[in-house]
Amino acid sequence: MGLAPLGHVLFKNFLNFNPKNPKWAGRDRFVLSNGHACVLLYSLLHLFGYDVTLDDLKNFRQLGSRTPGHPENDLCGVEVTTGPLGQGIANAVGLALAESQLAATFNKPGYDLIDNYTYAIFGDGCMQEGVASEAMSLAGHLKLGKLIAFYDDNHITIDGDTNVSFTEDVLKRLEAYGWHTIWVKDGNTDLAGITAAIEEAKKVTDKPSVIKVTTTIGYGSKQQGTHSVHGAALKKDDIVQLKEQFGFDPEQNFVIPKEVTELYAQTVKAGAEREVEWNNLLSKYSKEFPELASELTRRLKGELPAGWEKKLPTYSTSDPAIASRKLSETVLTDIFEVLPELIGGSADLTGSNLTRPKDINDYQPTQDPASGDYTGRYIRYGVREHGMGAVMNGIAAYGAFIPYGGTFLNFVSYAAGAVRLSALSHHHVIWVATHDSIGLGEDGPTHQPIETLAHFRAIPNLQVWRPADGNETSAAYFKAITNSHSPSIICLSRQNLPQLEGSSVEKASKGGYTLVEAENPDVLIVSTGSEVYIAVDAVKELAKEGIKAGVISLPDWHTFNQQPQEYRLSVFPDGVPILSAEVMSTSGWQAYSHQQFGINRFGASGPYQDVYKYFEFTPEGIAKRAKATAEYYKGQTVKSPLHKAF
Ligand SMILES: Cc1ncc(C[n+]2csc(CCOP(=O)(O)OP(=O)(O)O)c2C)c(N)n1
Ligand SMILES: *[C@@H]1O[C@H](CO)[C@@H](O)[C@H](O)[C@H]1NC(C)=O
Ligand SMILES: *[C@@H]1O[C@H](CO)[C@@H](O)[C@H](O)[C@H]1NC(C)=O
Ligand SMILES: *[C@@H]1O[C@H](CO)[C@@H](O)[C@H](O)[C@H]1NC(C)=O
Ligand SMILES: CC(=O)N[C@H]1CO[C@H](CO)[C@@H](O)[C@@H]1O
Ligand SMILES: [Mg+2]
């Protein structure tokens, strides 16, 4: 209720949109970062003619409704899923970044095709979250002038007055980040002040703008200005006096006066007209710049260019052993030119992560060719993993881009809040996660992932690839790029890995396959990434003792789980005990194996060969455990771990 005046002014007078075509590329973007206030958003969408009905509003937060407790991006008019505080405003930075890059790439004199604003509302909670600071600091550096954010300054969070924990001067902080700041002191009634502030913000083109709007939470309620109105429903008598105060009939519910419908219909009509104008501009542009236009159209539709995958490198066994982070760099360099929608970046680990293809420009605000400009396709995110994740979500949500970002696998955990939302919102985002295990060596336990994969593999709709060689690395990228509804984390080694006989892009693209076949095996070893070649060597050790063993490579559980059960059972057959071998927590491996070999403690600092030896991840160490597994199950009826009652 405190934000209703702002919502009214913004939607009625400023936001460019066509509710009949919510995905129109020329629209302004709007993000409600304080997603708990989604009643406001749902109501605005309804009032402004989106496909959100009165019944949808009546069913707010009910099971199966289209209006869940926090806005999700599968509802028309909701650009990004918000609720976890701080994420939305960081997404807005990504939306504005994407807009500026696409504009710099495609606009021509007289053709400001891509030229729109990103508006966001955030509250005290968002401003307290670190992820918002990371992204807003970056936005200031990048001078994202078409980003206009509103700070709902109501002095209240759930615990009560903000004075218990939050006494900083928010505008001074954002000013220090490089933002243009404005303050509307009476956000409850000063509609003209809000209008003037937005007009002023639009005039400042070289800085993002923040408009602090001082409001009263629950404005008009008997409980206004207190945390009691943050979440709880209003009492009956309060609703009656509230409706009377604002000139409504207290006996009636869910009634929209004709004047309101008529007033907002003007905005809706104007929006539809603007889309027609925009489409005309696009068709004129298509005549003058046919190639650019078809490229833009292709990208906006999210279609990949035909045959791009032919650029994916393949390897033969005679190729040298190469670190998969290096293999990843080769893939990116090979596909970067044919996939202009790829927009890369790293959280200050470019050199280690090898995420920057050769001959590519930085995305930077300056027009200095040495440091890059807005047409650049490589983003220096700084040491801001969580911000990078949330900004990538925003870039993906904008459309026309596939963002990827590099950091050490262990620090993807810093960004878990954003990764989770990627998966929930189906954002097409790729994490290039190098230094993926104890194999990073000397940096030690603080940098060595242990529980990381168990956590990320447990997130629904997330691809977690751990390729074992060059062919598998290409497969990981193939699936990460073609599966546009599931984000991915590609886990890559620092140490060199040999090219494995029998690996292929096609087989690895199934998520798992039989790498080393064995006739009537005594035991199978299932493994991933840098341990697969050690498992292959373990098979040779076992052969010396007359034990027949095979190897399954399982680079991505998520993709494998989507294969038909018949195929999966052919990889994990009945009758053979299976040992898993991976230098991580064994948690989760019970689903694919009878016995697990892993590391259920923190790692160790030292040269990586020594560390592997210490944890017995050697051909002998794996062979010893495979032998024990074979012996333990000898004479027993062994069923595939994939069989389940339901
Ligand atoms: C990351 C995260 N932590 C905690 C919450 C739970 N939560 C929802 S709203 C809220 C208070 C937010 O205060 P503010 O942004 O000022 O919103 P207001 O009460 O003013 O509407 C909290 C802690 C959340 N949604 N996300
Ligand atoms: C945004 O889109 C609308 C509709 O195409 C257009 O009128 C407007 O000029 C665009 N740009 C800006 C900066 O508002
Ligand atoms: C904090 O705000 C509350 C409620 O407005 C007020 O009663 C209290 O005095 C304030 N405390 C401080 C330390 O300012
Ligand atoms: C990699 O894949 C290619 C193409 O499928 C295949 O020809 C090659 O043998 C594979 N390399 C290895 C090392 O198995
Ligand atoms: C840990 C690691 O691989 N560090 C590398 C990071 O990148 C720099 C610059 O390319 C290299 O010198 C480091 O060895
Ligand atoms: Mg608040």
CSV table of C-alpha atoms in Angstrom, one decimal, residues 60-369:
chain,number,residue,atom,x,y,z
A,60,PHE,CA,-3.4,-15.1,-4.3
A,61,ARG,CA,-1.0,-17.6,-2.6
A,62,GLN,CA,-3.4,-20.5,-3.1
A,63,LEU,CA,-2.1,-23.9,-4.3
A,64,GLY,CA,-2.0,-24.1,-8.0
A,65,SER,CA,-2.7,-20.4,-8.6
A,66,ARG,CA,-0.8,-18.2,-11.0
A,67,THR,CA,-0.1,-15.8,-8.1
A,68,PRO,CA,2.3,-17.4,-5.7
A,69,GLY,CA,3.7,-15.8,-2.6
A,70,HIS,CA,6.5,-14.2,-4.5
A,71,PRO,CA,6.5,-13.3,-8.2
A,72,GLU,CA,7.8,-16.0,-10.6
A,73,ASN,CA,8.9,-15.2,-14.1
A,74,ASP,CA,6.6,-17.6,-15.8
A,75,LEU,CA,3.7,-15.2,-15.2
A,76,CYS,CA,3.4,-12.6,-18.0
A,77,GLY,CA,4.8,-9.2,-17.0
A,78,VAL,CA,7.1,-10.7,-14.4
A,79,GLU,CA,10.6,-10.2,-15.8
A,80,VAL,CA,12.5,-12.0,-13.1
A,81,THR,CA,11.6,-14.2,-10.1
A,82,THR,CA,12.1,-12.2,-6.9
A,83,GLY,CA,11.7,-12.7,-3.2
A,84,PRO,CA,15.1,-13.7,-1.9
A,85,LEU,CA,16.1,-10.1,-1.0
A,86,GLY,CA,18.8,-8.3,-3.0
A,87,GLN,CA,18.5,-10.6,-6.0
A,88,GLY,CA,16.0,-8.5,-8.0
A,89,ILE,CA,18.0,-5.3,-7.9
A,90,ALA,CA,21.1,-7.2,-9.0
A,91,ASN,CA,19.0,-8.8,-11.8
A,92,ALA,CA,18.0,-5.3,-12.8
A,93,VAL,CA,21.7,-4.4,-13.2
A,94,GLY,CA,22.0,-7.4,-15.6
A,95,LEU,CA,18.9,-6.3,-17.6
A,96,ALA,CA,20.3,-2.7,-18.0
A,97,LEU,CA,23.8,-4.1,-18.9
A,98,ALA,CA,22.3,-6.3,-21.6
A,99,GLU,CA,20.3,-3.4,-22.9
A,100,SER,CA,23.4,-1.2,-23.2
A,101,GLN,CA,25.4,-4.0,-24.9
A,102,LEU,CA,22.6,-4.8,-27.4
A,103,ALA,CA,22.1,-1.2,-28.2
A,104,ALA,CA,25.8,-0.5,-28.8
A,105,THR,CA,25.9,-3.5,-31.1
A,106,PHE,CA,22.8,-3.0,-33.2
A,107,ASN,CA,21.7,0.6,-33.1
A,108,LYS,CA,22.6,2.8,-36.1
A,109,PRO,CA,22.2,6.6,-36.5
A,110,GLY,CA,18.5,7.2,-36.8
A,111,TYR,CA,17.7,3.7,-35.5
A,112,ASP,CA,17.6,3.7,-31.7
A,113,LEU,CA,15.9,0.3,-31.9
A,114,ILE,CA,17.3,-0.9,-28.5
A,115,ASP,CA,16.7,2.1,-26.3
A,116,ASN,CA,14.8,1.4,-23.1
A,117,TYR,CA,14.9,1.7,-19.4
A,118,THR,CA,15.2,-0.8,-16.6
A,119,TYR,CA,13.1,0.3,-13.5
A,120,ALA,CA,13.4,-1.5,-10.2
A,121,ILE,CA,11.9,-1.0,-6.7
A,122,PHE,CA,13.9,-2.3,-3.7
A,123,GLY,CA,13.5,-1.9,0.0
A,124,ASP,CA,15.5,-1.8,3.2
A,125,GLY,CA,16.0,-5.6,3.1
A,126,CYS,CA,17.5,-5.5,-0.4
A,127,MET,CA,19.8,-2.7,0.6
A,128,GLN,CA,21.1,-4.7,3.6
A,129,GLU,CA,22.0,-7.7,1.4
A,130,GLY,CA,25.5,-8.1,0.1
A,131,VAL,CA,24.5,-9.2,-3.4
A,132,ALA,CA,22.8,-5.9,-4.0
A,133,SER,CA,25.9,-4.0,-2.9
A,134,GLU,CA,28.1,-6.1,-5.3
A,135,ALA,CA,25.8,-5.5,-8.3
A,136,MET,CA,25.1,-1.8,-7.5
A,137,SER,CA,28.8,-1.0,-7.1
A,138,LEU,CA,29.3,-2.7,-10.5
A,139,ALA,CA,26.4,-0.7,-12.1
A,140,GLY,CA,28.0,2.6,-10.9
A,141,HIS,CA,31.4,1.6,-12.4
A,142,LEU,CA,29.7,0.7,-15.6
A,143,LYS,CA,27.7,4.0,-15.7
A,144,LEU,CA,24.4,2.2,-16.6
A,145,GLY,CA,22.5,5.4,-17.2
A,146,LYS,CA,19.2,3.7,-18.2
A,147,LEU,CA,18.9,2.0,-14.9
A,148,ILE,CA,16.5,3.8,-12.6
A,149,ALA,CA,15.9,2.3,-9.1
A,150,PHE,CA,13.5,3.3,-6.4
A,151,TYR,CA,14.4,2.8,-2.7
A,152,ASP,CA,11.3,2.2,-0.7
A,153,ASP,CA,12.4,4.1,2.4
A,154,ASN,CA,9.8,3.1,5.0
A,155,HIS,CA,12.1,2.6,8.0
A,156,ILE,CA,10.6,-0.8,8.6
A,157,THR,CA,11.7,-4.4,8.2
A,158,ILE,CA,10.3,-7.5,9.9
A,159,ASP,CA,12.0,-6.9,13.2
A,160,GLY,CA,10.5,-3.4,13.4
A,161,ASP,CA,12.1,0.0,13.0
A,162,THR,CA,15.3,-0.1,10.9
A,163,ASN,CA,17.0,1.8,13.6
A,164,VAL,CA,17.8,-1.6,15.3
A,165,SER,CA,20.3,-2.5,12.6
A,166,PHE,CA,20.4,-0.1,9.7
A,167,THR,CA,21.4,3.5,10.3
A,168,GLU,CA,23.6,4.2,7.3
A,169,ASP,CA,22.8,6.9,4.7
A,170,VAL,CA,21.7,4.8,1.7
A,171,LEU,CA,21.9,7.7,-0.8
A,172,LYS,CA,25.4,8.6,0.3
A,173,ARG,CA,26.5,5.0,-0.1
A,174,LEU,CA,25.0,4.8,-3.6
A,175,GLU,CA,26.5,8.2,-4.5
A,176,ALA,CA,29.9,6.9,-3.5
A,177,TYR,CA,29.2,3.9,-5.9
A,178,GLY,CA,28.7,6.4,-8.7
A,179,TRP,CA,25.0,6.7,-8.7
A,180,HIS,CA,22.9,9.8,-9.3
A,181,THR,CA,20.6,10.2,-6.3
A,182,ILE,CA,17.3,11.9,-5.8
A,183,TRP,CA,15.0,12.0,-2.7
A,184,VAL,CA,11.2,12.2,-2.8
A,185,LYS,CA,10.3,13.1,0.8
A,186,ASP,CA,6.6,12.2,0.6
A,187,GLY,CA,6.0,9.1,-1.4
A,188,ASN,CA,2.5,8.7,0.1
A,189,THR,CA,0.9,11.7,-1.7
A,190,ASP,CA,3.4,13.6,-3.7
A,191,LEU,CA,2.7,12.2,-7.2
A,192,ALA,CA,4.1,15.2,-8.9
A,193,GLY,CA,7.3,14.9,-6.9
A,194,ILE,CA,7.6,11.2,-8.0
A,195,THR,CA,7.0,12.2,-11.6
A,196,ALA,CA,9.6,15.0,-11.5
A,197,ALA,CA,12.1,12.7,-10.0
A,198,ILE,CA,11.7,10.1,-12.7
A,199,GLU,CA,12.0,12.8,-15.3
A,200,GLU,CA,15.2,14.1,-13.7
A,201,ALA,CA,16.6,10.5,-13.5
A,202,LYS,CA,16.0,10.0,-17.2
A,203,LYS,CA,18.0,13.1,-18.0
A,204,VAL,CA,21.1,11.7,-16.3
A,205,THR,CA,22.5,9.3,-18.9
A,206,ASP,CA,26.0,8.6,-17.6
A,207,LYS,CA,25.0,7.2,-14.2
A,208,PRO,CA,22.4,4.9,-12.8
A,209,SER,CA,19.8,6.8,-10.8
A,210,VAL,CA,18.3,5.9,-7.4
A,211,ILE,CA,15.2,7.7,-6.2
A,212,LYS,CA,14.7,7.3,-2.5
A,213,VAL,CA,11.0,7.5,-1.9
A,214,THR,CA,10.0,7.9,1.7
A,215,THR,CA,6.8,6.0,2.3
A,216,THR,CA,4.6,4.8,5.1
A,217,ILE,CA,4.3,1.0,5.2
A,218,GLY,CA,0.5,0.1,5.1
A,219,TYR,CA,-0.4,3.7,4.3
A,220,GLY,CA,-4.0,4.3,5.4
A,221,SER,CA,-4.2,1.3,7.7
A,222,LYS,CA,-4.7,1.8,11.4
A,223,GLN,CA,-1.4,0.0,11.7
A,224,GLN,CA,0.5,2.1,9.2
A,225,GLY,CA,4.1,2.7,9.8
A,226,THR,CA,4.6,-0.4,11.9
A,227,HIS,CA,6.0,-3.9,11.1
A,228,SER,CA,2.6,-5.4,11.9
A,229,VAL,CA,1.4,-4.5,8.4
A,230,HIS,CA,4.5,-6.1,6.7
A,231,GLY,CA,2.9,-9.5,6.2
A,232,ALA,CA,-0.2,-10.1,8.2
A,233,ALA,CA,-3.7,-9.6,6.7
A,234,LEU,CA,-5.6,-6.5,7.9
A,235,LYS,CA,-8.4,-6.9,10.4
A,236,LYS,CA,-12.0,-6.4,9.1
A,237,ASP,CA,-12.6,-3.1,10.8
A,238,ASP,CA,-9.3,-1.7,9.5
A,239,ILE,CA,-10.3,-2.7,6.0
A,240,VAL,CA,-13.6,-0.9,6.4
A,241,GLN,CA,-12.1,2.4,7.6
A,242,LEU,CA,-9.4,2.1,4.9
A,243,LYS,CA,-11.9,1.7,2.1
A,244,GLU,CA,-14.0,4.6,3.4
A,245,GLN,CA,-10.9,6.8,3.7
A,246,PHE,CA,-10.1,6.3,0.0
A,247,GLY,CA,-13.7,6.6,-1.2
A,248,PHE,CA,-14.6,3.0,-1.8
A,249,ASP,CA,-17.7,1.2,-0.7
A,250,PRO,CA,-16.6,-1.0,2.3
A,251,GLU,CA,-19.3,-3.6,1.5
A,252,GLN,CA,-17.8,-4.4,-1.9
A,253,ASN,CA,-14.7,-6.5,-2.6
A,254,PHE,CA,-12.6,-6.8,-5.8
A,255,VAL,CA,-14.4,-3.9,-7.5
A,256,ILE,CA,-12.5,-1.8,-9.9
A,257,PRO,CA,-14.2,1.6,-10.6
A,258,LYS,CA,-14.9,2.4,-14.2
A,259,GLU,CA,-12.8,5.6,-14.0
A,260,VAL,CA,-9.8,3.5,-13.1
A,261,THR,CA,-10.3,1.1,-16.0
A,262,GLU,CA,-10.7,3.9,-18.4
A,263,LEU,CA,-7.7,5.8,-17.1
A,264,TYR,CA,-5.4,2.9,-17.4
A,265,ALA,CA,-6.8,1.9,-20.8
A,266,GLN,CA,-5.2,5.0,-22.2
A,267,THR,CA,-1.8,3.7,-21.2
A,268,VAL,CA,-2.5,0.3,-22.6
A,269,LYS,CA,-3.6,1.8,-25.9
A,270,ALA,CA,-0.5,4.0,-26.1
A,271,GLY,CA,1.7,1.0,-25.4
A,272,ALA,CA,0.2,-1.0,-28.3
A,273,GLU,CA,0.8,2.0,-30.5
A,274,ARG,CA,4.4,2.2,-29.5
A,275,GLU,CA,4.9,-1.4,-30.4
A,276,VAL,CA,3.5,-0.7,-33.9
A,277,GLU,CA,5.9,2.2,-34.2
A,278,TRP,CA,8.8,0.0,-33.0
A,279,ASN,CA,7.9,-2.7,-35.5
A,280,ASN,CA,7.8,-0.1,-38.3
A,281,LEU,CA,11.2,1.1,-37.2
A,282,LEU,CA,12.5,-2.5,-37.2
A,283,SER,CA,11.2,-3.1,-40.7
A,284,LYS,CA,12.9,0.1,-42.0
A,285,TYR,CA,16.0,-1.0,-40.3
A,286,SER,CA,15.7,-4.5,-41.9
A,287,LYS,CA,15.7,-2.8,-45.3
A,288,GLU,CA,18.8,-0.8,-44.6
A,289,PHE,CA,20.7,-3.3,-42.5
A,290,PRO,CA,19.3,-6.7,-43.6
A,291,GLU,CA,22.1,-8.8,-42.0
A,292,LEU,CA,22.1,-7.0,-38.7
A,293,ALA,CA,18.3,-7.2,-38.6
A,294,SER,CA,18.1,-10.9,-39.2
A,295,GLU,CA,20.9,-11.5,-36.6
A,296,LEU,CA,19.0,-9.4,-34.1
A,297,THR,CA,15.7,-11.2,-34.8
A,298,ARG,CA,17.4,-14.6,-34.5
A,299,ARG,CA,18.9,-13.6,-31.2
A,300,LEU,CA,15.7,-12.2,-29.8
A,301,LYS,CA,14.0,-15.4,-30.6
A,302,GLY,CA,16.7,-17.4,-28.8
A,303,GLU,CA,17.5,-19.5,-31.8
A,304,LEU,CA,21.1,-20.7,-32.3
A,305,PRO,CA,22.8,-20.2,-35.6
A,306,ALA,CA,22.7,-23.4,-37.8
A,307,GLY,CA,25.7,-25.6,-37.5
A,308,TRP,CA,27.4,-23.7,-34.7
A,309,GLU,CA,28.2,-27.0,-33.0
A,310,LYS,CA,30.5,-28.0,-35.8
A,311,LYS,CA,33.0,-25.6,-34.2
A,312,LEU,CA,33.2,-27.8,-31.0
A,313,PRO,CA,36.6,-29.3,-30.9
A,314,THR,CA,37.2,-33.1,-30.7
A,315,TYR,CA,40.3,-34.9,-29.7
A,316,SER,CA,42.1,-38.2,-30.3
A,317,THR,CA,44.0,-40.3,-27.9
A,318,SER,CA,47.2,-39.1,-29.5
A,319,ASP,CA,46.5,-35.5,-28.3
A,320,PRO,CA,48.4,-34.5,-25.2
A,321,ALA,CA,47.0,-34.4,-21.7
A,322,ILE,CA,45.4,-31.0,-21.2
A,323,ALA,CA,43.7,-29.4,-18.1
A,324,SER,CA,40.0,-29.2,-18.7
A,325,ARG,CA,40.1,-25.5,-17.8
A,326,LYS,CA,42.3,-25.1,-20.8
A,327,LEU,CA,40.0,-27.3,-22.9
A,328,SER,CA,37.2,-25.0,-21.9
A,329,GLU,CA,39.2,-22.0,-23.1
A,330,THR,CA,39.6,-23.7,-26.5
A,331,VAL,CA,35.9,-24.4,-26.7
A,332,LEU,CA,35.1,-20.8,-25.9
A,333,THR,CA,37.6,-19.4,-28.3
A,334,ASP,CA,36.3,-21.7,-31.1
A,335,ILE,CA,32.6,-20.9,-30.6
A,336,PHE,CA,32.8,-17.3,-29.5
A,337,GLU,CA,32.7,-15.9,-33.1
A,338,VAL,CA,29.8,-18.1,-34.3
A,339,LEU,CA,27.8,-17.4,-31.2
A,340,PRO,CA,27.6,-13.6,-30.8
A,341,GLU,CA,25.0,-14.1,-28.0
A,342,LEU,CA,27.8,-15.4,-25.7
A,343,ILE,CA,28.8,-12.7,-23.3
A,344,GLY,CA,31.6,-13.8,-21.0
A,345,GLY,CA,33.2,-12.6,-17.8
A,346,SER,CA,35.0,-13.6,-14.7
A,347,ALA,CA,35.0,-12.7,-11.0
A,348,ASP,CA,38.6,-11.5,-11.2
A,349,LEU,CA,40.1,-14.9,-12.1
A,350,THR,CA,40.4,-14.4,-15.8
A,351,GLY,CA,44.0,-15.7,-15.9
A,352,SER,CA,43.3,-18.8,-13.8
A,353,ASN,CA,40.0,-19.5,-15.3
A,354,LEU,CA,41.0,-19.0,-18.9
A,355,THR,CA,37.5,-17.6,-19.6
A,356,ARG,CA,38.6,-14.8,-21.9
A,357,PRO,CA,38.8,-15.9,-25.5
A,358,LYS,CA,41.6,-14.3,-27.5
A,359,ASP,CA,41.0,-11.1,-29.4
A,360,ILE,CA,37.9,-10.0,-27.5
A,361,ASN,CA,37.1,-6.6,-26.1
A,362,ASP,CA,36.1,-5.8,-22.6
A,363,TYR,CA,32.6,-4.5,-21.9
A,364,GLN,CA,33.4,-1.1,-20.3
A,365,PRO,CA,31.7,2.3,-20.2
A,366,THR,CA,34.6,4.3,-21.7
A,367,GLN,CA,35.1,4.8,-25.4
A,368,ASP,CA,38.8,4.1,-25.0
A,369,PRO,CA,39.4,1.2,-27.4
